[in-house]
Short mmCIF file of C-alpha atoms in Angstrom, two decimals:
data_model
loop_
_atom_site.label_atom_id
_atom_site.label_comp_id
_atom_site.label_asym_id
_atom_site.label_seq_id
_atom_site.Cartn_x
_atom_site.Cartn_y
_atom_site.Cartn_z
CA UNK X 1 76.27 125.59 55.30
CA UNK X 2 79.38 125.99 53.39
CA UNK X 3 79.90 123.00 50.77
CA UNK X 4 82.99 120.71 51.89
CA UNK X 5 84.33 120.66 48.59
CA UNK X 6 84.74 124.33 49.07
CA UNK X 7 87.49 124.00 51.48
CA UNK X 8 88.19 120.32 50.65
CA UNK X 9 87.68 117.00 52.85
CA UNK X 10 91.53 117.46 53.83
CA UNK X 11 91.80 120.73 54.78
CA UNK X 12 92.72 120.25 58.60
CA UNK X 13 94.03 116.76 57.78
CA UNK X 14 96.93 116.51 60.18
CA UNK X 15 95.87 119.49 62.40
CA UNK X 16 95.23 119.00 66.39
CA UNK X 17 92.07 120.94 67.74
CA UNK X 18 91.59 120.98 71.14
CA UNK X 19 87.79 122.04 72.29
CA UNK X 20 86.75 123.49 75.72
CA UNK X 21 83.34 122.42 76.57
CA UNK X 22 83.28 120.73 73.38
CA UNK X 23 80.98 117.85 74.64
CA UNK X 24 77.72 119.43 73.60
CA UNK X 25 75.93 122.00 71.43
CA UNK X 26 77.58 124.61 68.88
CA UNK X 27 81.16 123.41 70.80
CA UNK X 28 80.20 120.11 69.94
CA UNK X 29 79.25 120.76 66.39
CA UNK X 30 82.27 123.08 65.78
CA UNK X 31 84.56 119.64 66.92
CA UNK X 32 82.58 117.55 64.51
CA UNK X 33 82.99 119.88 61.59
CA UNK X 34 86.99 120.24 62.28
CA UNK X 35 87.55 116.21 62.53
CA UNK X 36 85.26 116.01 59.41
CA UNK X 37 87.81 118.32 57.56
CA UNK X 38 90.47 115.51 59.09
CA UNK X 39 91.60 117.51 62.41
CA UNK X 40 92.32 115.21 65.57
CA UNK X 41 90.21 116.26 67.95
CA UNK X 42 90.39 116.74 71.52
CA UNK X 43 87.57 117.59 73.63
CA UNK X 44 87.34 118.39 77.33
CA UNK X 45 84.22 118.92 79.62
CA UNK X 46 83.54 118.20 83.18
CA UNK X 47 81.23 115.27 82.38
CA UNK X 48 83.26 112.12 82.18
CA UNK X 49 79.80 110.78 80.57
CA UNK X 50 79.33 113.87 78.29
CA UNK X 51 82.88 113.37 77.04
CA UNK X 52 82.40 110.15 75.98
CA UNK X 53 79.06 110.38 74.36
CA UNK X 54 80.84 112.94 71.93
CA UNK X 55 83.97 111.06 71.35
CA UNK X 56 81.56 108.49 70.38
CA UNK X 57 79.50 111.02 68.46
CA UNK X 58 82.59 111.81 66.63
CA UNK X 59 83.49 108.57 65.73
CA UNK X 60 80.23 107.59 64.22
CA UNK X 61 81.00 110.65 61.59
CA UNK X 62 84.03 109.28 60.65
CA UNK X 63 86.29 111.55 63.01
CA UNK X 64 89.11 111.04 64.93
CA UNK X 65 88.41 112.12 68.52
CA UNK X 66 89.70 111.62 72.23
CA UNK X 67 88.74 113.16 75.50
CA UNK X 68 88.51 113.59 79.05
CA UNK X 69 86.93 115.08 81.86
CA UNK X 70 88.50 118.49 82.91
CA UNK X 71 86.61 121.76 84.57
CA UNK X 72 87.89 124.89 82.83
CA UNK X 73 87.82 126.48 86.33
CA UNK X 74 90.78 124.78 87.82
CA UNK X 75 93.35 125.45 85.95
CA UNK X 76 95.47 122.39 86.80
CA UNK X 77 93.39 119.74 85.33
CA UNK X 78 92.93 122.50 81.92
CA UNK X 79 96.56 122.27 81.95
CA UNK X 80 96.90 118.45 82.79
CA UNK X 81 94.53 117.92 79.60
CA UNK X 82 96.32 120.37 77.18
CA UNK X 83 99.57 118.47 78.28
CA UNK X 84 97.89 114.85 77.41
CA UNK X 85 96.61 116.27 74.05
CA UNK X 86 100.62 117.18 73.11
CA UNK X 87 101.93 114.08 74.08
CA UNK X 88 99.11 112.27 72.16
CA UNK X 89 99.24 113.95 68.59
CA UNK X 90 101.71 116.73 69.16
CA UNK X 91 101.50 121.09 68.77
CA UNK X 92 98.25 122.45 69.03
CA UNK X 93 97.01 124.03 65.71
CA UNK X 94 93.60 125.30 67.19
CA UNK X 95 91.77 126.20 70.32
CA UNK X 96 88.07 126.36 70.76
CA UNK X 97 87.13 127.95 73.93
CA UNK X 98 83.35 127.82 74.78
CA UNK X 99 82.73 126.43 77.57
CA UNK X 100 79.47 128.67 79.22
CA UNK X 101 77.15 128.45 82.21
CA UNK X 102 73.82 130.56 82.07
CA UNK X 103 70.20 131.58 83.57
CA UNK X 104 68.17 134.18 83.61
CA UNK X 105 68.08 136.69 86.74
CA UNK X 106 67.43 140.45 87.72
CA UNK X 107 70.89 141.89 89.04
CA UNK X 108 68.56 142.71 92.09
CA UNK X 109 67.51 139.42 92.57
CA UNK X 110 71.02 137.53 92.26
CA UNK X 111 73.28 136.40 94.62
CA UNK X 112 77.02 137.20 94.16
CA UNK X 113 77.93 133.77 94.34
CA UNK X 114 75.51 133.02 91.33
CA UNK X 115 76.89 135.88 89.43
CA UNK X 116 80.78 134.52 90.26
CA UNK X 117 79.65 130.84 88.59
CA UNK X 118 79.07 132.38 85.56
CA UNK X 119 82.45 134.83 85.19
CA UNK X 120 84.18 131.94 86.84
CA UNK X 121 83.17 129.52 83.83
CA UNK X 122 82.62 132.09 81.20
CA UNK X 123 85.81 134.28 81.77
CA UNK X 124 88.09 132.70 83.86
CA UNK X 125 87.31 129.54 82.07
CA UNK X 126 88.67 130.87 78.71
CA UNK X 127 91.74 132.80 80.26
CA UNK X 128 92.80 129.39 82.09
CA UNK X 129 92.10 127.30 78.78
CA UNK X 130 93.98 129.88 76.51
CA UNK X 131 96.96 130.97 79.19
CA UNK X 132 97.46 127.00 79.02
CA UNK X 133 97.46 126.45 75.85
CA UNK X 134 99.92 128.85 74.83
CA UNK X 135 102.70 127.06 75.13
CA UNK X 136 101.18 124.59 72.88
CA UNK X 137 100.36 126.08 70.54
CA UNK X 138 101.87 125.45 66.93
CA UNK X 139 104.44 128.76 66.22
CA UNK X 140 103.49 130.60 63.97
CA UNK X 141 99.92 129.51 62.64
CA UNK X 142 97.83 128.19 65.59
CA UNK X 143 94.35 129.87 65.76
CA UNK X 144 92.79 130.06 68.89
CA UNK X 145 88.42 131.18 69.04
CA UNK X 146 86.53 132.41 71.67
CA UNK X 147 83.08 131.38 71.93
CA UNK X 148 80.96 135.12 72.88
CA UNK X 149 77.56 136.15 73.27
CA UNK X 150 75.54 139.18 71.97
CA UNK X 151 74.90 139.68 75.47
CA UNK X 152 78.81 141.20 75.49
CA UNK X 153 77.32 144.33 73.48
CA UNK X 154 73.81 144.43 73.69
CA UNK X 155 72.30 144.87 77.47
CA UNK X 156 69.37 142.46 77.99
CA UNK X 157 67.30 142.26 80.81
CA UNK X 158 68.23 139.17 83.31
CA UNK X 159 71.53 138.52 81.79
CA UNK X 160 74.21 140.99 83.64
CA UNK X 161 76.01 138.35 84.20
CA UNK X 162 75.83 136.67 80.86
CA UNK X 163 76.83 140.27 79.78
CA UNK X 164 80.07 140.96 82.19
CA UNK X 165 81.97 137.60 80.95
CA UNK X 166 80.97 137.86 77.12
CA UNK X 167 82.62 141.36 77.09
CA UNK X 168 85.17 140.37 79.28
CA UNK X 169 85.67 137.81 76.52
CA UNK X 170 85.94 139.57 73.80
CA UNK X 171 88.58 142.08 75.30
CA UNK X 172 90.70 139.20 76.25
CA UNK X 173 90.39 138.24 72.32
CA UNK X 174 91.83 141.36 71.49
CA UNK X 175 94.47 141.87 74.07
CA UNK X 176 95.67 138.49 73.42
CA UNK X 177 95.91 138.82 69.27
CA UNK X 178 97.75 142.29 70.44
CA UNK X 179 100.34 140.03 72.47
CA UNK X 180 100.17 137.06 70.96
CA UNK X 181 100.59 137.79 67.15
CA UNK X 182 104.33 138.76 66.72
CA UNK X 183 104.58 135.00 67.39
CA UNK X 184 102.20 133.72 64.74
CA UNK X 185 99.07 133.34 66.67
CA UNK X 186 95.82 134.49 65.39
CA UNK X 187 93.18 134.91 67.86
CA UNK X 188 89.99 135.64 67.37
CA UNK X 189 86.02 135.34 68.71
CA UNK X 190 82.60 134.44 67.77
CA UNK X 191 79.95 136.18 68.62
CA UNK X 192 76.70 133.81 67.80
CA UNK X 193 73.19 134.99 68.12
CA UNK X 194 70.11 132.65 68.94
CA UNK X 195 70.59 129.09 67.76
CA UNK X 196 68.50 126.56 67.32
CA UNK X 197 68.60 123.18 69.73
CA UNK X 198 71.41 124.82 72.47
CA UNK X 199 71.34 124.51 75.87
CA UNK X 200 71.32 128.37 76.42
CA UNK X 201 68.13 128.74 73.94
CA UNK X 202 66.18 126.20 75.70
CA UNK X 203 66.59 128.14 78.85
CA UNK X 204 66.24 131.71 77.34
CA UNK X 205 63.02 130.53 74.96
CA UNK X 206 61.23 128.50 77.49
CA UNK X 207 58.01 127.81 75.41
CA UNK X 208 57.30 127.99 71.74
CA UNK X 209 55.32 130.72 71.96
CA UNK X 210 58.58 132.44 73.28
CA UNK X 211 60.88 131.32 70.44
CA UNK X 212 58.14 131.72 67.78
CA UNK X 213 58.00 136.01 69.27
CA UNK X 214 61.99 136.28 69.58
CA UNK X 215 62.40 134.69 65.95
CA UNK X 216 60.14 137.64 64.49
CA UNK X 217 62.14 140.33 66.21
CA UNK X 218 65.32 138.91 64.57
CA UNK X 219 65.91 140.61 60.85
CA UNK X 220 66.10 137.48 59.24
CA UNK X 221 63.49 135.76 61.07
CA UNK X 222 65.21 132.61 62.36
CA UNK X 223 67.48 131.46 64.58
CA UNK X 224 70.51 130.44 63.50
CA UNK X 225 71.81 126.94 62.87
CA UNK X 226 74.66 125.22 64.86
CA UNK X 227 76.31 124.18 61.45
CA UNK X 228 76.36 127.75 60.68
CA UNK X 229 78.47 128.66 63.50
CA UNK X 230 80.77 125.49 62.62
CA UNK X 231 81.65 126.81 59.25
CA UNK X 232 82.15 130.26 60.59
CA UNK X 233 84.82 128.33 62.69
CA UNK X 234 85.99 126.34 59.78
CA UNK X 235 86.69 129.65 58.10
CA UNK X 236 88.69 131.35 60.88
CA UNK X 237 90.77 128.80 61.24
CA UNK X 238 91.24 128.05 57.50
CA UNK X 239 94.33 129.61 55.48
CA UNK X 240 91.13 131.61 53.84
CA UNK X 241 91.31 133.87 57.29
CA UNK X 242 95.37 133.89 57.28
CA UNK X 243 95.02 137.75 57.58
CA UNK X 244 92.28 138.42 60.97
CA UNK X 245 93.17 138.43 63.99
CA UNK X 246 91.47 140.16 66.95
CA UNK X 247 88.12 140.46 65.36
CA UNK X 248 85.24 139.85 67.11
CA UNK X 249 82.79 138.07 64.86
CA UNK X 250 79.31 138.65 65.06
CA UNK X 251 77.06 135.77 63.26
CA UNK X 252 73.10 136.35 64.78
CA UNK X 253 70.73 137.14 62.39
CA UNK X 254 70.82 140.56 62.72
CA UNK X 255 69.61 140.46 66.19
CA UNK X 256 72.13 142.43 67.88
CA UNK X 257 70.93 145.62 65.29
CA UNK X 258 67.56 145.62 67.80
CA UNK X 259 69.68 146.24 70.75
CA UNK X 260 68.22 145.43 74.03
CA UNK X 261 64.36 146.21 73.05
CA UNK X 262 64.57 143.37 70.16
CA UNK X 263 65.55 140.34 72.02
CA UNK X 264 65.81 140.20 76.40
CA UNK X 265 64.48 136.72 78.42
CA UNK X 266 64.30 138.87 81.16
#
């Protein structure tokens, strides 16, 4: 993990983030990380309960964070939270989209309405939080992320529709920094690999004997850490990273060199 002095306890210090599914996991530690650096956080989620538990969470580390409950599908109440974030603390410097739904199923064996859930929150979920945002947004110097998947460019079995919305994602990324960056706006995703203690890696390792097999196929023979992907974060969004836009960032391990023969739940 990078050392704060590196970047300096102040570094975001009167900076707004606002966090889509930013209630749990890396979205969650990415939040905590930004208000640590002094960054006002606001987090939505669709648990009212969630939401609170990680304002709280927040708080406890010394951040300053605020919240409510909001489903990135509907993009009214996306749009009804972006507006209560500027009229709480003001432009929005930065945008982390991750908000994710998945489980692991043959194409063959999936409904389309169980495929839909999945582009609906994955996809959909980050145009409606981004397409919001942008008017928002802090001109010029707002940085907006995208939370990916190696699923968007390695094919693994039981994750098609993991796969569609990742890549989908990281398209978007680059369309949008193509659009978006005569006007100062730097947008760019993340890409992690397996890491450790996430919702998504609970599901996709399902015993230790699972996780112990998928961490020896991965080059560096671990999964990765949540603080890991927080500082990756940290970076993009620092003055260090004034320069990339459009990049989709890849932080796994190594795992996505295997392609689909090194690392598939299905």
């Amino acid at each position: 993990m990078i050392e704060r002095q590196v970047f300096g306890d102040g570094l975001f210090r009167d900076k707004v983030a606002f966090f889509a599914g930013g209630s749990s996991g890396i979205n969650l530690a990415i939040a905590t990380r930004f208000a640590e650096l002094g960054a006002q956080v606001s987090i939505i989620s669709r648990s009212e309960e969630k939401v609170a538990a990680a304002v709280q969470s927040i708080a406890r580390s010394g951040g300053l964070a605020f919240g409510q409950a909001a489903d990135v599908r509907d993009y009214a109440s996306v749009d009804a939270a972006l507006a209560a974030t500027v009229e709480r603390s003001g432009p929005i410097d930065f945008v982390v989209s991750g908000a994710a739904g998945n489980f692991v199923a043959k194409a063959a064996e999936m409904s389309s309405n169980a495929f839909k859930t999945v582009v609906d929150i994955d996809l959909l979920g980050t145009f409606n939080v981004l397409r919001a945002a942008h008017a928002r947004l802090r001109k010029p110097g707002a940085s907006i992320i995208s939370i990916s998947a190696t699923q968007s460019f390695v094919p693994m079995k039981g994750q098609a529709h993991v796969g569609a919305a990742k890549a989908g994602i990281d398209m978007l990324t680059r369309n949008l920094a193509l659009e978006w960056g005569p006007e100062g706006i730097r947008v760019n995703s993340i890409v992690p690999g397996p890491i450790e203690d996430t919702e998504g890696m609970k599901r996709l390792s399902s015993t230790p004997q699972v996780k112990q097999m998928f961490e020896r196929l991965i080059p560096l023979q671990r999964y990765g850490r949540k603080e890991e992907i927080a500082d990756l974060a940290v970076f993009l969004c620092s003055p260090a990273a004034a320069y990339i836009t459009g990049a989709v960032v890849v932080c796994d391990g190594g795992q996505g060199l295997l392609g689909s023969g090194g690392f598939s739940p299905g």
